[in-house]
Tab-separated table of C-alpha atoms (C1' of nucleotides) in Angstrom:
chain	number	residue	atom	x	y	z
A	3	UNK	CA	-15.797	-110.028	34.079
A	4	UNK	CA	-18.512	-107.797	31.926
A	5	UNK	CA	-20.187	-111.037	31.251
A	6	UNK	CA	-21.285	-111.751	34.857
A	7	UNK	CA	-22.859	-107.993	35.085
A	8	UNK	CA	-24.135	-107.938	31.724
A	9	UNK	CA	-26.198	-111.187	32.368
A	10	UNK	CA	-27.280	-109.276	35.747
A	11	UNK	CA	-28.277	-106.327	33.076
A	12	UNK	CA	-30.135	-108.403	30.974
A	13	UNK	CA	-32.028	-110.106	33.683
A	14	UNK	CA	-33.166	-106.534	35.093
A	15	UNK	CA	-35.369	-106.629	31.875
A	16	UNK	CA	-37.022	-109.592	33.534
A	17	UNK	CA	-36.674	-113.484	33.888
A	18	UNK	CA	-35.016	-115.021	31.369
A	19	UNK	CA	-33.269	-118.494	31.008
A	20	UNK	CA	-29.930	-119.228	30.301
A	21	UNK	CA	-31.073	-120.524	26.310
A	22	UNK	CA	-33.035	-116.845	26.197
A	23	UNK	CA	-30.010	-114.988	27.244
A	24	UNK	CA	-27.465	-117.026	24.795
A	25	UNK	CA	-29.460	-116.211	22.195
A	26	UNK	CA	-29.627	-112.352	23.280
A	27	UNK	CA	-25.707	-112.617	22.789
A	28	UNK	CA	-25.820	-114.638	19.667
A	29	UNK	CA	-28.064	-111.253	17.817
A	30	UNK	CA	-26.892	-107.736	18.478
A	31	UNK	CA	-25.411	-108.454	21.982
A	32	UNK	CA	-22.790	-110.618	20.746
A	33	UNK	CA	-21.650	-108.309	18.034
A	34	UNK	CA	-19.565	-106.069	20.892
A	35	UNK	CA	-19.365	-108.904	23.518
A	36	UNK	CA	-19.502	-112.168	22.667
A	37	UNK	CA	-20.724	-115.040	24.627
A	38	UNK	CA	-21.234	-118.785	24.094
A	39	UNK	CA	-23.625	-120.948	25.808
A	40	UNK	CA	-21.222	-123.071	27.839
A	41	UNK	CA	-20.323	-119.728	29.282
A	42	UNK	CA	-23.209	-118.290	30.383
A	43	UNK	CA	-24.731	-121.466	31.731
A	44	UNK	CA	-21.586	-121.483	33.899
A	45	UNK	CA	-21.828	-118.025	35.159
A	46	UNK	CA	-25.253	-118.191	35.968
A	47	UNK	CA	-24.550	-120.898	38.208
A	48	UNK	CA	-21.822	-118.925	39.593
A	49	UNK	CA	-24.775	-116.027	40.200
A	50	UNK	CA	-26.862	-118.082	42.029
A	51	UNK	CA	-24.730	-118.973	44.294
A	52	UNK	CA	-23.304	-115.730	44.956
A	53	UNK	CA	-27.117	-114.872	45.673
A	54	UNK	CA	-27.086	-112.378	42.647
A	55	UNK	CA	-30.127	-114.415	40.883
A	56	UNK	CA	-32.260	-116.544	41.322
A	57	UNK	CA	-34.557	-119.307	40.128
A	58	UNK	CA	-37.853	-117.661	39.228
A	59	UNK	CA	-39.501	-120.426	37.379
A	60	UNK	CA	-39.261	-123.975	35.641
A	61	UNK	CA	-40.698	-124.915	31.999
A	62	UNK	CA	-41.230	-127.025	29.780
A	63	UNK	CA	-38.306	-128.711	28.823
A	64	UNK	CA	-36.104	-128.295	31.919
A	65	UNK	CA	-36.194	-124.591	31.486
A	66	UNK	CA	-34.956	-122.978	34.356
A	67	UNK	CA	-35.915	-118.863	34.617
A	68	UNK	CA	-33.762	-116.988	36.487
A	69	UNK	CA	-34.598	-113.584	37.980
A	70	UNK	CA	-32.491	-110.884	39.464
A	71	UNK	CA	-32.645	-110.383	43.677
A	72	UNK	CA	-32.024	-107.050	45.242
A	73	UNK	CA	-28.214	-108.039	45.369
A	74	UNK	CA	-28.030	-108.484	41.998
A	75	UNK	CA	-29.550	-105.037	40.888
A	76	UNK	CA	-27.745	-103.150	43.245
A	77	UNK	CA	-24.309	-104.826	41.651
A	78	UNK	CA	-24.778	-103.812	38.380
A	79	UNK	CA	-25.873	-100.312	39.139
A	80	UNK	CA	-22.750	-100.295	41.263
A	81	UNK	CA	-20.704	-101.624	38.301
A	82	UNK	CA	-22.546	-99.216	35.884
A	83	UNK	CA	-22.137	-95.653	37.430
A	84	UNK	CA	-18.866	-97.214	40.107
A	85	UNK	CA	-16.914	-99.600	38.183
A	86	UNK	CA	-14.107	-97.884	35.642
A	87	UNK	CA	-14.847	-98.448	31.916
A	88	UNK	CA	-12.509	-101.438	30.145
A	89	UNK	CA	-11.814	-98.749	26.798
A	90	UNK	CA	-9.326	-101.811	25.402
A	91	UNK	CA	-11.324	-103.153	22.630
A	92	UNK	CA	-10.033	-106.337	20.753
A	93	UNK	CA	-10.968	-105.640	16.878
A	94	UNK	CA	-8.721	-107.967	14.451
A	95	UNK	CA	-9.794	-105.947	11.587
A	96	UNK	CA	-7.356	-103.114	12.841
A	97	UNK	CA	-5.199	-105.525	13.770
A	98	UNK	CA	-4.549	-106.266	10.939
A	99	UNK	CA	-4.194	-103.578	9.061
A	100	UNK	CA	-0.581	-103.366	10.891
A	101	UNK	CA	0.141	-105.775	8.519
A	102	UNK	CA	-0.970	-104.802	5.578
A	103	UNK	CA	2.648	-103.933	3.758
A	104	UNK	CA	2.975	-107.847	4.514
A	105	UNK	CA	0.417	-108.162	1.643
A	106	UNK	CA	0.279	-108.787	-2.438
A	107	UNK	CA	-1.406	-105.744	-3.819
A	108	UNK	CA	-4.229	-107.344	-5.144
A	109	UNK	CA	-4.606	-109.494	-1.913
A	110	UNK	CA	-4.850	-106.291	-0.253
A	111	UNK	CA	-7.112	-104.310	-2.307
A	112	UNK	CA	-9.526	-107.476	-2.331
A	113	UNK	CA	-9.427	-107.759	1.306
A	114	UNK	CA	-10.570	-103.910	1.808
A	115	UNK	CA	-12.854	-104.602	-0.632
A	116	UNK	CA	-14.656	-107.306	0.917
A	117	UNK	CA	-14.076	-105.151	4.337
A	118	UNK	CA	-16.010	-102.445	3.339
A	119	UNK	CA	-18.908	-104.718	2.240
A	120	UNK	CA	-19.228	-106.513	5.702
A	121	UNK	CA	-19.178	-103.635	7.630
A	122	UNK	CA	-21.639	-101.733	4.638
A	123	UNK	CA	-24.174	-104.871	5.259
A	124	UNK	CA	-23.776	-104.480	9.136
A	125	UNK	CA	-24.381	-100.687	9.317
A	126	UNK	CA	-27.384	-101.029	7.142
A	127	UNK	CA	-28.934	-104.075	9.333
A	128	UNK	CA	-28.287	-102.096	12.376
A	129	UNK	CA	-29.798	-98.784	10.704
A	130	UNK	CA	-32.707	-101.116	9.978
A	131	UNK	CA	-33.117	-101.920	13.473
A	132	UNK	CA	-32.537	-98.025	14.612
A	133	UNK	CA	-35.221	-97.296	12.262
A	134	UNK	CA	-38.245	-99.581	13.501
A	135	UNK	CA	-37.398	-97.992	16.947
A	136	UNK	CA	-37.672	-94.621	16.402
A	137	UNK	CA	-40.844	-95.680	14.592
A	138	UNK	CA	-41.714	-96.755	18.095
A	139	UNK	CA	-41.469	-100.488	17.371
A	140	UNK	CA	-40.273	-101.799	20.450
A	141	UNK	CA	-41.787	-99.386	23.085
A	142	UNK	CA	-40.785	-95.842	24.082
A	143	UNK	CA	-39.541	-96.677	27.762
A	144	UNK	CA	-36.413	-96.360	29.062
A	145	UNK	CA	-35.060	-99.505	27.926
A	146	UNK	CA	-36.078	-98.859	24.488
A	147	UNK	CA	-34.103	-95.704	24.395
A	148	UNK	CA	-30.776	-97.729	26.085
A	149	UNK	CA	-31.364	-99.930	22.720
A	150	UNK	CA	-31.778	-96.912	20.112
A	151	UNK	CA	-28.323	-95.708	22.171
A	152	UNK	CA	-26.148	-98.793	21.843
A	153	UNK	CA	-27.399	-99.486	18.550
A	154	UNK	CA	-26.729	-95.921	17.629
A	155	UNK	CA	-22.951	-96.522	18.995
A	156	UNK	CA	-22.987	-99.745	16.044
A	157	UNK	CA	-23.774	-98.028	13.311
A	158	UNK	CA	-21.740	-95.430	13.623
A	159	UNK	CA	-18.467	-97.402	14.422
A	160	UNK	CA	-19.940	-99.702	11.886
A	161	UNK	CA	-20.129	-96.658	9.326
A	162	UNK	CA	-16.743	-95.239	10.638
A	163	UNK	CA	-14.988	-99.170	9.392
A	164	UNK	CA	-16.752	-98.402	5.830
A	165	UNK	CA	-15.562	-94.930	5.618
A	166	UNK	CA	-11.846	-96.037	6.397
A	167	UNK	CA	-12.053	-99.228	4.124
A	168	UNK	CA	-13.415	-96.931	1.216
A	169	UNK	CA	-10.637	-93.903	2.258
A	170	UNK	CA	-8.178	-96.884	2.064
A	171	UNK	CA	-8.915	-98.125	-1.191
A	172	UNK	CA	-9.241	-94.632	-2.660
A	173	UNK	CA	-6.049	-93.016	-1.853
A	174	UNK	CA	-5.097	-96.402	-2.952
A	175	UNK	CA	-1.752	-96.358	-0.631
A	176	UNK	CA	-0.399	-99.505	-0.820
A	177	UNK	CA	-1.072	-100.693	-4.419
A	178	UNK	CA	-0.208	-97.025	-5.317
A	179	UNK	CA	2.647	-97.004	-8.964
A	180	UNK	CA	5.384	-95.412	-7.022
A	181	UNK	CA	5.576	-97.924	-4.943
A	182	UNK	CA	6.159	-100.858	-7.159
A	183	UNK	CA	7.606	-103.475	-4.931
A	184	UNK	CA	5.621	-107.612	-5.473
A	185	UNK	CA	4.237	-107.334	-8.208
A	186	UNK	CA	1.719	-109.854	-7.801
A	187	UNK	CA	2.378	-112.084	-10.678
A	188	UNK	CA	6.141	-112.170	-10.322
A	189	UNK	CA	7.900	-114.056	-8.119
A	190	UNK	CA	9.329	-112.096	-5.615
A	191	UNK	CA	12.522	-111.370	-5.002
A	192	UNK	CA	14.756	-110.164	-1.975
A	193	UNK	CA	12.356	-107.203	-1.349
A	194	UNK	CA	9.784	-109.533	-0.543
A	195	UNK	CA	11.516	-110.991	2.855
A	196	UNK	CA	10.936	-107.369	4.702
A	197	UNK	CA	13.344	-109.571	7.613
A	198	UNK	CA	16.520	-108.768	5.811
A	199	UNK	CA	15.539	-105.924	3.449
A	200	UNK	CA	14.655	-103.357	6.739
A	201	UNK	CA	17.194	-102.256	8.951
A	202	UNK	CA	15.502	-103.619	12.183
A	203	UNK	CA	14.138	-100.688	14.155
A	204	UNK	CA	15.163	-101.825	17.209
A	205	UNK	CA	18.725	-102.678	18.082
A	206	UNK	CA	19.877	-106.759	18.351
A	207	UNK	CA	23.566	-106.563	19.875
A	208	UNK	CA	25.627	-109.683	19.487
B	87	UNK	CA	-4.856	-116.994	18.105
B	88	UNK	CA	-4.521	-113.421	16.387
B	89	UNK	CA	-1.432	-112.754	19.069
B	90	UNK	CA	0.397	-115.378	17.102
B	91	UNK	CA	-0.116	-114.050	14.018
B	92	UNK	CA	0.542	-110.460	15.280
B	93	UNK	CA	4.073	-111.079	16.187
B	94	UNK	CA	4.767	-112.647	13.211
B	95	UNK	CA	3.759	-109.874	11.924
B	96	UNK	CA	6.137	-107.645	14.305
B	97	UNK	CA	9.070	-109.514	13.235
B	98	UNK	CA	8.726	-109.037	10.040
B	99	UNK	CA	9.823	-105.736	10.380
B	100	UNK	CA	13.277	-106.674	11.508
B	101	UNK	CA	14.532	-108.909	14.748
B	102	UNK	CA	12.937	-108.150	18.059
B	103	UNK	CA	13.523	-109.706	21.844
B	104	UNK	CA	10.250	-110.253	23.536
B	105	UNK	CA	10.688	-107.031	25.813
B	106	UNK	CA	10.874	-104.803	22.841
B	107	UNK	CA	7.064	-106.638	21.398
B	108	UNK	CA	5.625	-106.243	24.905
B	109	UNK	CA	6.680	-102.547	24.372
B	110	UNK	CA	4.901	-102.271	21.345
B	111	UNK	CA	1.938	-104.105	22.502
B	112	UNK	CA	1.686	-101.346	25.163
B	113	UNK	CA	1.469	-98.508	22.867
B	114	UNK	CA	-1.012	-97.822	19.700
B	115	UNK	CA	-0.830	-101.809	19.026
B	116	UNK	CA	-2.674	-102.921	22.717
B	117	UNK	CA	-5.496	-100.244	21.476
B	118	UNK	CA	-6.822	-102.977	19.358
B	119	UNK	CA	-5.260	-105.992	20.523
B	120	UNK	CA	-4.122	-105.995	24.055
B	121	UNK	CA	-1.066	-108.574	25.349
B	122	UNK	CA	0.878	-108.480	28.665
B	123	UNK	CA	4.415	-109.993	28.584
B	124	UNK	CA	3.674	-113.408	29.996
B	125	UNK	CA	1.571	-114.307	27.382
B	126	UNK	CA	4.105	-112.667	24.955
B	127	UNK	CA	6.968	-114.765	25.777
B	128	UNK	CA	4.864	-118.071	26.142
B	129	UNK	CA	3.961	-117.045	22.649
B	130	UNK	CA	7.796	-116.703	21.658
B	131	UNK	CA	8.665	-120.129	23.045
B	132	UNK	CA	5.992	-121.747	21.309
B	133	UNK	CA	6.711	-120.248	17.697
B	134	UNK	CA	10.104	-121.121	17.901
B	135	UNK	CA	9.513	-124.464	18.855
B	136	UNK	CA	7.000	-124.312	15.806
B	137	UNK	CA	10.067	-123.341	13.806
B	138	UNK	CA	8.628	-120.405	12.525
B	139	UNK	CA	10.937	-117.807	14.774
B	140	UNK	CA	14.658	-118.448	15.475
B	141	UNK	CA	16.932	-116.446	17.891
B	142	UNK	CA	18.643	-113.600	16.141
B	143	UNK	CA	20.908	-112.719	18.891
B	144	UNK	CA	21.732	-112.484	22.411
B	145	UNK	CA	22.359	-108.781	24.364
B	146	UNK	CA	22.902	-107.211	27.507
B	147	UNK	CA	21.023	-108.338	30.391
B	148	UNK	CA	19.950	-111.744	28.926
B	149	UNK	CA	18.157	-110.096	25.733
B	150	UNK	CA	17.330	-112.614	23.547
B	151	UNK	CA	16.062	-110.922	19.823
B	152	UNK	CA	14.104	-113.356	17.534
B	153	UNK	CA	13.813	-112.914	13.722
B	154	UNK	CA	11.149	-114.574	11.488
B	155	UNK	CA	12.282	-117.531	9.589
B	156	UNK	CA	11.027	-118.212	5.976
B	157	UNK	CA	7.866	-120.284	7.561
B	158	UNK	CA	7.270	-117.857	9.864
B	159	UNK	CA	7.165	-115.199	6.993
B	160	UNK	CA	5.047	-117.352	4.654
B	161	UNK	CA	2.589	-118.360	7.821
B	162	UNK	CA	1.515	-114.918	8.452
B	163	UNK	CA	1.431	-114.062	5.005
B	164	UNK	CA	-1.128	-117.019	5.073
B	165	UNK	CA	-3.009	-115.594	7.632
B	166	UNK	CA	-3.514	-112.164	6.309
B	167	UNK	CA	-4.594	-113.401	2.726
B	168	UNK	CA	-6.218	-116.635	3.231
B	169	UNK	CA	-7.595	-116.799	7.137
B	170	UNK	CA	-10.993	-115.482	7.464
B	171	UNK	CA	-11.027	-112.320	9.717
B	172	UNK	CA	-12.614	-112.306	13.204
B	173	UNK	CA	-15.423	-109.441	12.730
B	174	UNK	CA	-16.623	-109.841	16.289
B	175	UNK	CA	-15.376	-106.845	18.247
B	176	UNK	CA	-14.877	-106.439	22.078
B	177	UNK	CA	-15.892	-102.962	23.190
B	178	UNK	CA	-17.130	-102.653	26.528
B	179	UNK	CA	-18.363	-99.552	26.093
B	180	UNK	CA	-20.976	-100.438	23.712
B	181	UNK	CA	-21.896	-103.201	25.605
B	182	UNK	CA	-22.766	-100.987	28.802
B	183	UNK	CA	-24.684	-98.580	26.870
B	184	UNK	CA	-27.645	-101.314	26.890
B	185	UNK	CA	-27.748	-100.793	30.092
B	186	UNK	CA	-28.020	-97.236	30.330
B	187	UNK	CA	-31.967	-97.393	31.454
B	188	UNK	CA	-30.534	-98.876	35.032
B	189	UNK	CA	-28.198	-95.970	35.499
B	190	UNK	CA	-29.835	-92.749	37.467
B	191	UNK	CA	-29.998	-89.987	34.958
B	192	UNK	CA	-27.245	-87.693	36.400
B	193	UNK	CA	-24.444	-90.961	36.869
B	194	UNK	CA	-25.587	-91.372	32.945
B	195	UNK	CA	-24.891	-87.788	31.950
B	196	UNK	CA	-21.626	-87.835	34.023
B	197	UNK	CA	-20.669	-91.202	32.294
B	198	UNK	CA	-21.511	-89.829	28.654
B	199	UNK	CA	-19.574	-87.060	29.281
B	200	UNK	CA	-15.985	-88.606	30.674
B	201	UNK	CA	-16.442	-90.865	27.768
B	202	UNK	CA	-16.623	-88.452	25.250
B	203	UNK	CA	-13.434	-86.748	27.084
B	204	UNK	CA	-11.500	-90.038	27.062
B	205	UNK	CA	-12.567	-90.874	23.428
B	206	UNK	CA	-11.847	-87.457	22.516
B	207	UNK	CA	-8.384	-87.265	23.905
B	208	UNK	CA	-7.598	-90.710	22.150
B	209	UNK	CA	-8.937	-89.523	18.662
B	210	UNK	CA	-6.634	-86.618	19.124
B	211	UNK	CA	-3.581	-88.057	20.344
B	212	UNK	CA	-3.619	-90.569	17.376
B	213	UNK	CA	-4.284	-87.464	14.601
B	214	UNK	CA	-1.100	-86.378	16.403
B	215	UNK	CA	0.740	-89.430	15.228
B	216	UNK	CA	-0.668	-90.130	11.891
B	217	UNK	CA	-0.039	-86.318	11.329
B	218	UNK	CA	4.004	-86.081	11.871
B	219	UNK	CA	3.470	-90.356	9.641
B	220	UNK	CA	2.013	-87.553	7.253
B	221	UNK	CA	4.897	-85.352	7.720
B	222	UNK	CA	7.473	-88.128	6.506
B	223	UNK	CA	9.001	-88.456	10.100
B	224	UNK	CA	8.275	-92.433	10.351
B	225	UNK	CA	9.627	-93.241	6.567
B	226	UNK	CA	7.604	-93.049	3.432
B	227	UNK	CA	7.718	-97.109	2.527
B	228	UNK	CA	5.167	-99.986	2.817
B	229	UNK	CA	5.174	-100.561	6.351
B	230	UNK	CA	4.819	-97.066	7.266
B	231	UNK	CA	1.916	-96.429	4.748
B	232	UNK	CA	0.647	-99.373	6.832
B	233	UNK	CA	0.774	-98.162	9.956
B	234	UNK	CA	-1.251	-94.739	8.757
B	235	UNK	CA	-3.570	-96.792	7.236
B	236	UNK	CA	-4.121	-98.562	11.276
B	237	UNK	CA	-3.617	-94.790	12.518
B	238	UNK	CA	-6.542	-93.711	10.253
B	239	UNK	CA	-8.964	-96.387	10.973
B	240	UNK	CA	-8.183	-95.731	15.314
B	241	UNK	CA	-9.231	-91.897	14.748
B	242	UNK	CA	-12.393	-92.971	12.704
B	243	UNK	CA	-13.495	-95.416	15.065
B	244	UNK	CA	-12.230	-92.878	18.142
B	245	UNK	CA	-13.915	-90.000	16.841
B	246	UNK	CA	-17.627	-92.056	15.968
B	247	UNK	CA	-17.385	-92.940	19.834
B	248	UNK	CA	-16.973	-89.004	20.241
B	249	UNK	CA	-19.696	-88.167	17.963
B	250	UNK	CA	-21.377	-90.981	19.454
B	251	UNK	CA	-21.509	-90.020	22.813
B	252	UNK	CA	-21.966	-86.191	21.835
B	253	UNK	CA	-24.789	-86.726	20.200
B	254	UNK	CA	-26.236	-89.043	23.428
B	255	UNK	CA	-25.861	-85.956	25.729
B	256	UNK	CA	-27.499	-83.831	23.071
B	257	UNK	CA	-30.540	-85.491	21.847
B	258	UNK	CA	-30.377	-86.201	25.997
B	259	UNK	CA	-32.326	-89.785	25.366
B	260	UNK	CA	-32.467	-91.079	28.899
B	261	UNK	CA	-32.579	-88.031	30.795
B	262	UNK	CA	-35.731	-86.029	29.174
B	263	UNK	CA	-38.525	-84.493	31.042
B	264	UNK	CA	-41.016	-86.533	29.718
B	265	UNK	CA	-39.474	-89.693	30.885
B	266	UNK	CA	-39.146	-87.977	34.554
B	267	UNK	CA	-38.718	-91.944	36.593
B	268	UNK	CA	-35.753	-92.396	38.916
B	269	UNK	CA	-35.231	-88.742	40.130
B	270	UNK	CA	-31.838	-88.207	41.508
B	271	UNK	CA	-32.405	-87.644	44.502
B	272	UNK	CA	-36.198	-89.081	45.505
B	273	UNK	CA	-35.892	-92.472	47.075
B	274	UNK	CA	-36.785	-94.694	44.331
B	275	UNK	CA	-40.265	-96.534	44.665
B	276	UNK	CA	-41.509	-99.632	42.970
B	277	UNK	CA	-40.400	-98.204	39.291
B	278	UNK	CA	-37.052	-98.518	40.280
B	279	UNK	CA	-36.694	-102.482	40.543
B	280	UNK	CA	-37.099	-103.103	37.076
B	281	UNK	CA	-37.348	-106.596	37.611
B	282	UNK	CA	-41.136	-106.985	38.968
B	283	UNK	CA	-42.318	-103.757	37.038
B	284	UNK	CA	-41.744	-105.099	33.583
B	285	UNK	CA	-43.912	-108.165	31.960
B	286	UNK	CA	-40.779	-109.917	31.123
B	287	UNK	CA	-40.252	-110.168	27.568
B	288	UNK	CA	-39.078	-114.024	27.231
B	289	UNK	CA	-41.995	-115.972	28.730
B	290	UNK	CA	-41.568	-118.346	31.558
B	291	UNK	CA	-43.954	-120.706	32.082
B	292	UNK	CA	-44.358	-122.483	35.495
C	3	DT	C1'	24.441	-96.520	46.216
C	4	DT	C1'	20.171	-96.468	44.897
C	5	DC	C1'	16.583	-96.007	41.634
C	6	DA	C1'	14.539	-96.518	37.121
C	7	DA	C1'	14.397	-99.071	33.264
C	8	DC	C1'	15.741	-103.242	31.003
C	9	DA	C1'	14.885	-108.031	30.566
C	10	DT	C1'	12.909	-112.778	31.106
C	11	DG	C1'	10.461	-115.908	32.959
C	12	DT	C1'	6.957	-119.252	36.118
C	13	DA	C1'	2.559	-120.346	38.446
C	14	DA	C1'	-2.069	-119.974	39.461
C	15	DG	C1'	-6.209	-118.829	38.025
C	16	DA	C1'	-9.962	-116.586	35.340
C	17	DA	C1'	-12.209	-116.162	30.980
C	18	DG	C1'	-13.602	-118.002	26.816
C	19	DT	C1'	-14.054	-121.725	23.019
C	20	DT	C1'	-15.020	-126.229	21.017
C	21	DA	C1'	-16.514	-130.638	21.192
C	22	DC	C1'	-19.283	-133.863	23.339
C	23	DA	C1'	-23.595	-135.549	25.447
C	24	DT	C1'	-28.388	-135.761	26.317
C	25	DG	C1'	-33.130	-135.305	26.218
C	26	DA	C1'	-38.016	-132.830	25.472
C	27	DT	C1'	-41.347	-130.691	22.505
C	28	DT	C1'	-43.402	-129.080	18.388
C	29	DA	C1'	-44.430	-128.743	13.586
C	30	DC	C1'	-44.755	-131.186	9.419
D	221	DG	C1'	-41.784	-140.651	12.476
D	222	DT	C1'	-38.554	-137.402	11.817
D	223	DA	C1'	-36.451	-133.145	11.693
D	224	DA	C1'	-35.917	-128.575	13.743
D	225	DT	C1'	-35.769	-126.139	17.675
D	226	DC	C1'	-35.710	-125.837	22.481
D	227	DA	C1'	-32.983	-126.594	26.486
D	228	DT	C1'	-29.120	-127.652	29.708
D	229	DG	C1'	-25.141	-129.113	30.825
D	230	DT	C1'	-19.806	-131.314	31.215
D	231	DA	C1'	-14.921	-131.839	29.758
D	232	DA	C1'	-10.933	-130.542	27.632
D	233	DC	C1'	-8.565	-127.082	26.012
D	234	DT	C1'	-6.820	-122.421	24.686
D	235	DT	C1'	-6.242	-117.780	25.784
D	236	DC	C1'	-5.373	-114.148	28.774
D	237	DT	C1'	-4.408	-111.881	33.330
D	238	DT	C1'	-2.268	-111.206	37.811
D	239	DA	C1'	0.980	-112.056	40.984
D	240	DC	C1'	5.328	-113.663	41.979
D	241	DA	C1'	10.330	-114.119	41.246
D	242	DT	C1'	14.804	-112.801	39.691
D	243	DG	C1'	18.692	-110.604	37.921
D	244	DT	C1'	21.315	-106.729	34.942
D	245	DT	C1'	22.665	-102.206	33.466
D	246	DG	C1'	23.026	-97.315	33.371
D	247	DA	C1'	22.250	-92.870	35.196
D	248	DA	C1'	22.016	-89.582	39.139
DNA sequence: TTCAACATGTAAGAAGTTACATGATTAC
DNA sequence: GTAATCATGTAACTTCTTACATGTTGAA
């Protein structure tokens, strides 16, 4: 549902066809809401209809630019300062890490490893960004500063994922020597099926 | 496809009936990966048929506890070493805030604010858990060093949304004097509809 | 006896992904 | 000419949500 008002947000900053606005979601868009072509040609259509949009102008190669109508403005200031926030978010990387006493020692301290680095690289890159618009870069209007704010949000959560990955890794608690369980080049025995070794938190009556 | 994984992941801890993963999903779990029951017990029926689940046991009022069967054990174990992770993240949050410049300046303050509250609250609550984890009270083994590893990374990430949206409110981006468009309470004139008053970024050609 | 919590499901639909299909324009 | 990029869509499928439907058990 944030897709349909997010396109409606992204079309306040002008016309834009559906190609320009898949590849807004494909860069730094995409990175907390992702979106696929398929989807947003679809839901454009679904705009249009609804009166939201509308066609603004044709180019060269079938383009079709749509622009937003009074409707469609007022709806996503209504769902911006009206509409309660969704705080669910869907990260797999913490997902994960539920799991983690599921995994070889090694396995585990590579995968934090190689955690840390992604999330490293992607704080940096969005730091980058942050940096050539506080130099003024990309304008000093209100938009600009909406930017500089969401991609403020990114590198901080970004930099939050690096700081856990590292903390992980340094107080080293799953590979840790009192806790010697799977070795990783032994094969493992009946502490390594967790299903029978645990008593089963929660109660299975016959 | 991470829902599958995830209750394999569940049941690894010891035999559970579908009500008692729902359950789970519901608390700190459906903070990063959020599943109502239907889906749940579709997901059962399929993973049993998949032979990697069997029924453990049957209870009261037509429980039905499944435990992980030595495919199901090696498949997630699979999936945590081997299967690229999903680094795309879903936060709607982030994904409003670029469209903050839309938002009148007091509806953006207000917003910043009950976020920082809510994210604030969260943080908290979860140093609360990983605290009394801390304290012993959840077990001192692998899967409980797991789950304060998962606690840890939710406060990090909760607490950069704080700082996050602290900082927003304090460096007061969108709602400075020198940007002074979109009064509160002025009927808004031609700067208001975005749309027309911007050149429009992404050309389109007639 | 009645209410809350336990417990499992189906059906319809919305949201999102992947694969397929096609063609225009530009740069080399 | 040929490859990359631009540009739009459809079809099939998976995933996820909401609403509906039903019955049991235990506590007040």
């Amino acid at each position: 549902m944030s897709l349909r008002h997010g396109l409606l947000g992204l079309l306040a900053e002008g016309p834009a066809s559906g190609y320009d606005l898949a590849r807004r979601f494909s860069e730094a868009l995409g990175l907390v809401w992702p979106a696929r072509h398929p989807q947003i040609y679809m839901e454009l259509s679904r705009l249009e209809t609804a009166g939201l949009i509308e066609v603004d102008s044709h180019g060269p190669r079938g383009r079709k630019a749509y622009r937003l109508t009074d409707a469609g403005l007022a709806e996503v200031r209504r769902w911006l300062s009206e509409v309660e926030v969704d705080h669910t978010f869907r990260m797999e990387t913490l997902f994960r890490s539920y799991f983690f006493w599921l995994m070889e020692p090694d396995d585990l301290k590579a995968h934090l490893a190689r955690e840390e680095r992604f999330y490293d690289e992607m704080a940096q890159r969005l730091r980058g960004y942050a940096e050539s618009k506080d130099r003024g870069e990309w304008g000093t209007g209100r938009q600009a500063r909406a930017m500089r704010i969401a991609l403020e949000a990114g590198v901080r959560v970004n930099q939050a994922l690096v700081d856990w990955a590292r903390w992980a890794q340094e107080t080293d608690p799953m590979t840790a020597d009192d806790f010697g369980t799977a070795q990783p080049d032994e094969a493992q025995p009946d502490e390594a099926r967790p299903n029978e070794a645990q008593p089963g938190g929660t109660g299975s009556t016959g």
